[in-house]
Amino acid sequence: MTNDAYSLAGTAAAALKAATGLDSFDVALVMGSGWVPAADALGATVAEIPFTDLPGFAAPAVAGHGGKIRVVRTEAGRSALVFLGRSHLYEGRGAESVVHGVRTAAAAGVGTVVLTNAAGGLRPETQNVGDPVLISDHINMTGANPITGTTFLDLTEVYSRRLRALVREVDPEIAEGVYVAFRGPTYETPAEIRMLRTLGADLIGMSTVLEAIAAREAGLDVLGISLVTNPGAGLASEPLNHEEVLEVGRATAARMGVLLAKIVDRL
């Protein structure tokens, strides 16, 4: 992380606190494609700030990403920063833009971040469309890293075992899997899916991994949850499309929102 990136995140955090009138936040959640409707179940909205009102943020370029930061007061009285959307590497603004939200949350004092996404399922024999899956580990195939220079970061446990155990207390049936991130915006090919299955991957997407790395660099505890929105390329007869992703999100919004609400109040 460059000094400029640190400074920009700190400036954005200060502007966020000024805009909301709050000095601290307990947890941050990044809502991926199709997850935005689930945010309504998290609690009472205290404030909403457009991304573009804060330094360093750009409006999301992808359908299904809301483009605002919502401050929510949960039923247990926790203060949550909810990012209704995110930037992606394929938008062309670089890795620092992708992780700016997570770094701003860290600068604002958050200690835990929940990263959600829509993912293709690589194990249709055990995964159903509409199922949430805990991310246990990841494979970074984006060709990018938000950390530059001689900062060496241990990634033995990117996604907190403690937080995953907590989620299993809420939903004992929830599965775990390894998430692979590609740069996008093209969907993967059937040959790539066969390769990833051989490597031991369970989920495929275009986000989350760079944010998780930046969060660990900042000392945050990370929880990752994928929503399986489609089988990977070549594992079903239908071609892949983004509208399918959003439709699954809409269909499962209530269920995912309840799950997240229960999790947040236990963090």
GROMACS .gro file of C-alpha atoms in nm:
model
  267
    1MET     CA    1   0.000   0.000   0.000
    2THR     CA    2   0.142   0.337  -0.098
    3ASN     CA    3   0.152   0.633   0.136
    4ASP     CA    4  -0.097   0.807  -0.094
    5ALA     CA    5  -0.339   0.515  -0.055
    6TYR     CA    6  -0.308   0.528   0.324
    7SER     CA    7  -0.371   0.900   0.318
    8LEU     CA    8  -0.670   0.872   0.084
    9ALA     CA    9  -0.830   0.600   0.298
   10GLY     CA   10  -0.779   0.811   0.610
   11THR     CA   11  -0.931   1.115   0.441
   12ALA     CA   12  -1.231   0.909   0.324
   13ALA     CA   13  -1.278   0.767   0.675
   14ALA     CA   14  -1.276   1.117   0.824
   15ALA     CA   15  -1.532   1.233   0.567
   16LEU     CA   16  -1.746   0.926   0.641
   17LYS     CA   17  -1.747   0.999   1.012
   18ALA     CA   18  -1.833   1.363   0.949
   19ALA     CA   19  -2.118   1.271   0.713
   20THR     CA   20  -2.270   1.017   0.952
   21GLY     CA   21  -2.202   1.195   1.281
   22LEU     CA   22  -2.051   0.875   1.422
   23ASP     CA   23  -1.701   0.833   1.561
   24SER     CA   24  -1.675   0.454   1.538
   25PHE     CA   25  -1.816   0.150   1.363
   26ASP     CA   26  -1.820  -0.215   1.470
   27VAL     CA   27  -1.821  -0.407   1.143
   28ALA     CA   28  -1.817  -0.351   0.767
   29LEU     CA   29  -1.999  -0.555   0.505
   30VAL     CA   30  -1.936  -0.545   0.131
   31MET     CA   31  -2.245  -0.650  -0.063
   32GLY     CA   32  -2.163  -0.825  -0.389
   33SER     CA   33  -2.371  -0.875  -0.703
   34GLY     CA   34  -2.724  -0.972  -0.608
   35TRP     CA   35  -2.664  -0.918  -0.235
   36VAL     CA   36  -2.779  -0.555  -0.212
   37PRO     CA   37  -3.146  -0.641  -0.135
   38ALA     CA   38  -3.029  -0.854   0.159
   39ALA     CA   39  -2.896  -0.540   0.331
   40ASP     CA   40  -3.250  -0.437   0.422
   41ALA     CA   41  -3.266  -0.713   0.685
   42LEU     CA   42  -2.958  -0.598   0.874
   43GLY     CA   43  -3.127  -0.331   1.086
   44ALA     CA   44  -3.239   0.031   1.092
   45THR     CA   45  -3.074   0.268   0.846
   46VAL     CA   46  -2.899   0.556   1.022
   47ALA     CA   47  -2.753   0.722   0.712
   48GLU     CA   48  -2.672   0.663   0.347
   49ILE     CA   49  -2.384   0.831   0.166
   50PRO     CA   50  -2.323   0.801  -0.210
   51PHE     CA   51  -1.980   0.662  -0.289
   52THR     CA   52  -1.907   0.966  -0.501
   53ASP     CA   53  -1.945   1.195  -0.197
   54LEU     CA   54  -1.632   1.045  -0.040
   55PRO     CA   55  -1.270   1.086  -0.153
   56GLY     CA   56  -1.130   0.805  -0.365
   57PHE     CA   57  -1.458   0.630  -0.442
   58ALA     CA   58  -1.612   0.587  -0.786
   59ALA     CA   59  -1.966   0.493  -0.874
   60PRO     CA   60  -1.999   0.116  -0.939
   61ALA     CA   61  -2.011   0.029  -1.307
   62VAL     CA   62  -2.197  -0.302  -1.262
   63ALA     CA   63  -2.571  -0.364  -1.247
   64GLY     CA   64  -2.676  -0.491  -0.905
   65HIS     CA   65  -2.432  -0.271  -0.712
   66GLY     CA   66  -2.604   0.015  -0.533
   67GLY     CA   67  -2.326   0.273  -0.512
   68LYS     CA   68  -2.383   0.387  -0.153
   69ILE     CA   69  -2.248   0.330   0.196
   70ARG     CA   70  -2.530   0.262   0.439
   71VAL     CA   71  -2.482   0.292   0.814
   72VAL     CA   72  -2.705   0.043   0.994
   73ARG     CA   73  -2.790   0.002   1.361
   74THR     CA   74  -2.847  -0.369   1.419
   75GLU     CA   75  -3.098  -0.521   1.659
   76ALA     CA   76  -2.818  -0.579   1.911
   77GLY     CA   77  -2.712  -0.214   1.885
   78ARG     CA   78  -2.408  -0.262   1.664
   79SER     CA   79  -2.305  -0.001   1.411
   80ALA     CA   80  -2.242  -0.154   1.068
   81LEU     CA   81  -2.094   0.004   0.757
   82VAL     CA   82  -2.266  -0.158   0.461
   83PHE     CA   83  -2.103  -0.103   0.122
   84LEU     CA   84  -2.384  -0.140  -0.132
   85GLY     CA   85  -2.157  -0.241  -0.416
   86ARG     CA   86  -1.786  -0.250  -0.493
   87SER     CA   87  -1.532  -0.169  -0.762
   88HIS     CA   88  -1.387  -0.451  -0.972
   89LEU     CA   89  -1.045  -0.492  -1.127
   90TYR     CA   90  -1.192  -0.523  -1.476
   91GLU     CA   91  -1.325  -0.166  -1.452
   92GLY     CA   92  -0.969  -0.053  -1.516
   93ARG     CA   93  -0.896   0.169  -1.215
   94GLY     CA   94  -0.639  -0.065  -1.061
   95ALA     CA   95  -0.609  -0.272  -0.744
   96GLU     CA   96  -0.597   0.027  -0.509
   97SER     CA   97  -0.942   0.137  -0.628
   98VAL     CA   98  -1.075  -0.215  -0.572
   99VAL     CA   99  -0.964  -0.221  -0.207
  100HIS     CA  100  -1.027   0.144  -0.119
  101GLY     CA  101  -1.356   0.060   0.056
  102VAL     CA  102  -1.196  -0.200   0.281
  103ARG     CA  103  -0.906   0.032   0.362
  104THR     CA  104  -1.148   0.315   0.440
  105ALA     CA  105  -1.340   0.086   0.677
  106ALA     CA  106  -1.014  -0.007   0.850
  107ALA     CA  107  -0.918   0.360   0.882
  108ALA     CA  108  -1.262   0.426   1.032
  109GLY     CA  109  -1.186   0.178   1.311
  110VAL     CA  110  -1.366  -0.135   1.194
  111GLY     CA  111  -1.212  -0.460   1.319
  112THR     CA  112  -1.411  -0.713   1.114
  113VAL     CA  113  -1.517  -0.716   0.750
  114VAL     CA  114  -1.771  -0.946   0.586
  115LEU     CA  115  -1.711  -0.987   0.212
  116THR     CA  116  -1.999  -1.126   0.007
  117ASN     CA  117  -2.012  -1.212  -0.360
  118ALA     CA  118  -2.199  -1.396  -0.631
  119ALA     CA  119  -2.009  -1.699  -0.753
  120GLY     CA  120  -2.025  -1.974  -1.006
  121GLY     CA  121  -2.039  -2.315  -0.843
  122LEU     CA  122  -1.775  -2.565  -0.950
  123ARG     CA  123  -1.930  -2.859  -0.764
  124PRO     CA  124  -2.288  -2.892  -0.897
  125GLU     CA  125  -2.295  -3.246  -0.758
  126THR     CA  126  -2.301  -3.098  -0.406
  127GLN     CA  127  -2.396  -2.730  -0.458
  128ASN     CA  128  -2.738  -2.589  -0.536
  129VAL     CA  129  -2.801  -2.253  -0.699
  130GLY     CA  130  -2.910  -2.017  -0.422
  131ASP     CA  131  -2.691  -2.177  -0.154
  132PRO     CA  132  -2.454  -1.966   0.057
  133VAL     CA  133  -2.101  -2.106   0.092
  134LEU     CA  134  -1.837  -1.994   0.342
  135ILE     CA  135  -1.503  -1.911   0.183
  136SER     CA  136  -1.236  -2.116   0.357
  137ASP     CA  137  -0.946  -2.011   0.132
  138HIS     CA  138  -0.879  -1.855  -0.206
  139ILE     CA  139  -0.671  -1.880  -0.522
  140ASN     CA  140  -0.574  -1.544  -0.672
  141MET     CA  141  -0.574  -1.567  -1.051
  142THR     CA  142  -0.639  -1.198  -1.114
  143GLY     CA  143  -0.274  -1.124  -1.187
  144ALA     CA  144  -0.291  -0.839  -0.935
  145ASN     CA  145  -0.213  -0.770  -0.570
  146PRO     CA  146  -0.308  -0.461  -0.366
  147ILE     CA  147   0.026  -0.476  -0.180
  148THR     CA  148   0.343  -0.360  -0.348
  149GLY     CA  149   0.703  -0.334  -0.236
  150THR     CA  150   0.867  -0.544   0.034
  151THR     CA  151   0.566  -0.596   0.259
  152PHE     CA  152   0.544  -0.972   0.314
  153LEU     CA  153   0.206  -1.079   0.446
  154ASP     CA  154   0.124  -1.423   0.584
  155LEU     CA  155  -0.192  -1.557   0.417
  156THR     CA  156  -0.208  -1.891   0.597
  157GLU     CA  157  -0.546  -1.796   0.739
  158VAL     CA  158  -0.705  -1.520   0.534
  159TYR     CA  159  -1.062  -1.614   0.628
  160SER     CA  160  -1.102  -1.640   1.003
  161ARG     CA  161  -1.160  -1.991   1.141
  162ARG     CA  162  -1.325  -1.834   1.445
  163LEU     CA  163  -1.575  -1.643   1.235
  164ARG     CA  164  -1.651  -1.945   1.017
  165ALA     CA  165  -1.721  -2.149   1.330
  166LEU     CA  166  -1.955  -1.874   1.448
  167VAL     CA  167  -2.147  -1.890   1.119
  168ARG     CA  168  -2.182  -2.266   1.151
  169GLU     CA  169  -2.346  -2.209   1.490
  170VAL     CA  170  -2.605  -1.997   1.309
  171ASP     CA  171  -2.638  -2.235   1.011
  172PRO     CA  172  -2.493  -2.581   1.080
  173GLU     CA  173  -2.570  -2.691   0.723
  174ILE     CA  174  -2.366  -2.423   0.548
  175ALA     CA  175  -2.087  -2.555   0.326
  176GLU     CA  176  -1.731  -2.427   0.289
  177GLY     CA  177  -1.520  -2.395  -0.021
  178VAL     CA  178  -1.216  -2.248  -0.195
  179TYR     CA  179  -1.291  -1.935  -0.400
  180VAL     CA  180  -1.098  -1.849  -0.715
  181ALA     CA  181  -1.090  -1.492  -0.848
  182PHE     CA  182  -1.032  -1.417  -1.215
  183ARG     CA  183  -0.987  -1.063  -1.345
  184GLY     CA  184  -1.297  -1.067  -1.568
  185PRO     CA  185  -1.508  -0.928  -1.725
  186THR     CA  186  -1.532  -1.238  -1.943
  187TYR     CA  187  -1.678  -1.543  -1.780
  188GLU     CA  188  -1.453  -1.847  -1.756
  189THR     CA  189  -1.427  -2.114  -2.026
  190PRO     CA  190  -1.519  -2.480  -1.975
  191ALA     CA  191  -1.147  -2.567  -1.999
  192GLU     CA  192  -1.070  -2.322  -1.720
  193ILE     CA  193  -1.345  -2.474  -1.508
  194ARG     CA  194  -1.196  -2.821  -1.555
  195MET     CA  195  -0.856  -2.683  -1.455
  196LEU     CA  196  -0.996  -2.515  -1.143
  197ARG     CA  197  -1.179  -2.828  -1.032
  198THR     CA  198  -0.851  -3.019  -1.064
  199LEU     CA  199  -0.679  -2.754  -0.849
  200GLY     CA  200  -0.936  -2.805  -0.574
  201ALA     CA  201  -1.143  -2.492  -0.627
  202ASP     CA  202  -1.513  -2.484  -0.542
  203LEU     CA  203  -1.626  -2.133  -0.644
  204ILE     CA  204  -1.537  -1.888  -0.920
  205GLY     CA  205  -1.584  -1.510  -0.931
  206MET     CA  206  -1.429  -1.172  -1.009
  207SER     CA  207  -1.399  -1.005  -0.668
  208THR     CA  208  -1.327  -1.049  -0.295
  209VAL     CA  209  -0.969  -1.181  -0.305
  210LEU     CA  210  -0.793  -0.845  -0.335
  211GLU     CA  211  -1.019  -0.697  -0.066
  212ALA     CA  212  -0.944  -0.989   0.164
  213ILE     CA  213  -0.569  -0.939   0.118
  214ALA     CA  214  -0.597  -0.567   0.192
  215ALA     CA  215  -0.813  -0.639   0.497
  216ARG     CA  216  -0.557  -0.880   0.639
  217GLU     CA  217  -0.280  -0.628   0.572
  218ALA     CA  218  -0.482  -0.381   0.783
  219GLY     CA  219  -0.524  -0.638   1.062
  220LEU     CA  220  -0.896  -0.700   1.009
  221ASP     CA  221  -1.069  -1.031   1.071
  222VAL     CA  222  -1.225  -1.148   0.744
  223LEU     CA  223  -1.540  -1.350   0.679
  224GLY     CA  224  -1.621  -1.439   0.319
  225ILE     CA  225  -1.956  -1.570   0.196
  226SER     CA  226  -2.040  -1.662  -0.163
  227LEU     CA  227  -2.389  -1.703  -0.303
  228VAL     CA  228  -2.393  -1.974  -0.571
  229THR     CA  229  -2.581  -1.813  -0.858
  230ASN     CA  230  -2.499  -2.053  -1.143
  231PRO     CA  231  -2.293  -2.360  -1.227
  232GLY     CA  232  -1.954  -2.286  -1.382
  233ALA     CA  233  -1.914  -2.278  -1.760
  234GLY     CA  234  -1.964  -2.617  -1.920
  235LEU     CA  235  -2.132  -2.765  -1.611
  236ALA     CA  236  -2.482  -2.672  -1.730
  237SER     CA  237  -2.651  -2.647  -2.067
  238GLU     CA  238  -2.733  -2.275  -2.046
  239PRO     CA  239  -2.487  -1.991  -2.124
  240LEU     CA  240  -2.380  -1.761  -1.840
  241ASN     CA  241  -2.527  -1.413  -1.800
  242HIS     CA  242  -2.529  -1.139  -1.536
  243GLU     CA  243  -2.909  -1.111  -1.520
  244GLU     CA  244  -2.920  -1.470  -1.390
  245VAL     CA  245  -2.685  -1.363  -1.111
  246LEU     CA  246  -2.911  -1.074  -1.011
  247GLU     CA  247  -3.226  -1.286  -1.029
  248VAL     CA  248  -3.086  -1.544  -0.788
  249GLY     CA  249  -2.990  -1.258  -0.557
  250ARG     CA  250  -3.344  -1.119  -0.564
  251ALA     CA  251  -3.494  -1.463  -0.505
  252THR     CA  252  -3.272  -1.532  -0.203
  253ALA     CA  253  -3.250  -1.179  -0.058
  254ALA     CA  254  -3.470  -1.244   0.244
  255ARG     CA  255  -3.286  -1.564   0.337
  256MET     CA  256  -2.941  -1.409   0.292
  257GLY     CA  257  -3.044  -1.099   0.486
  258VAL     CA  258  -3.162  -1.300   0.784
  259LEU     CA  259  -2.840  -1.503   0.778
  260LEU     CA  260  -2.625  -1.190   0.769
  261ALA     CA  261  -2.826  -1.021   1.045
  262LYS     CA  262  -2.777  -1.317   1.276
  263ILE     CA  263  -2.407  -1.332   1.196
  264VAL     CA  264  -2.338  -0.961   1.247
  265ASP     CA  265  -2.494  -0.955   1.591
  266ARG     CA  266  -2.264  -1.239   1.698
  267LEU     CA  267  -1.938  -1.094   1.567
   0.00000   0.00000   0.00000
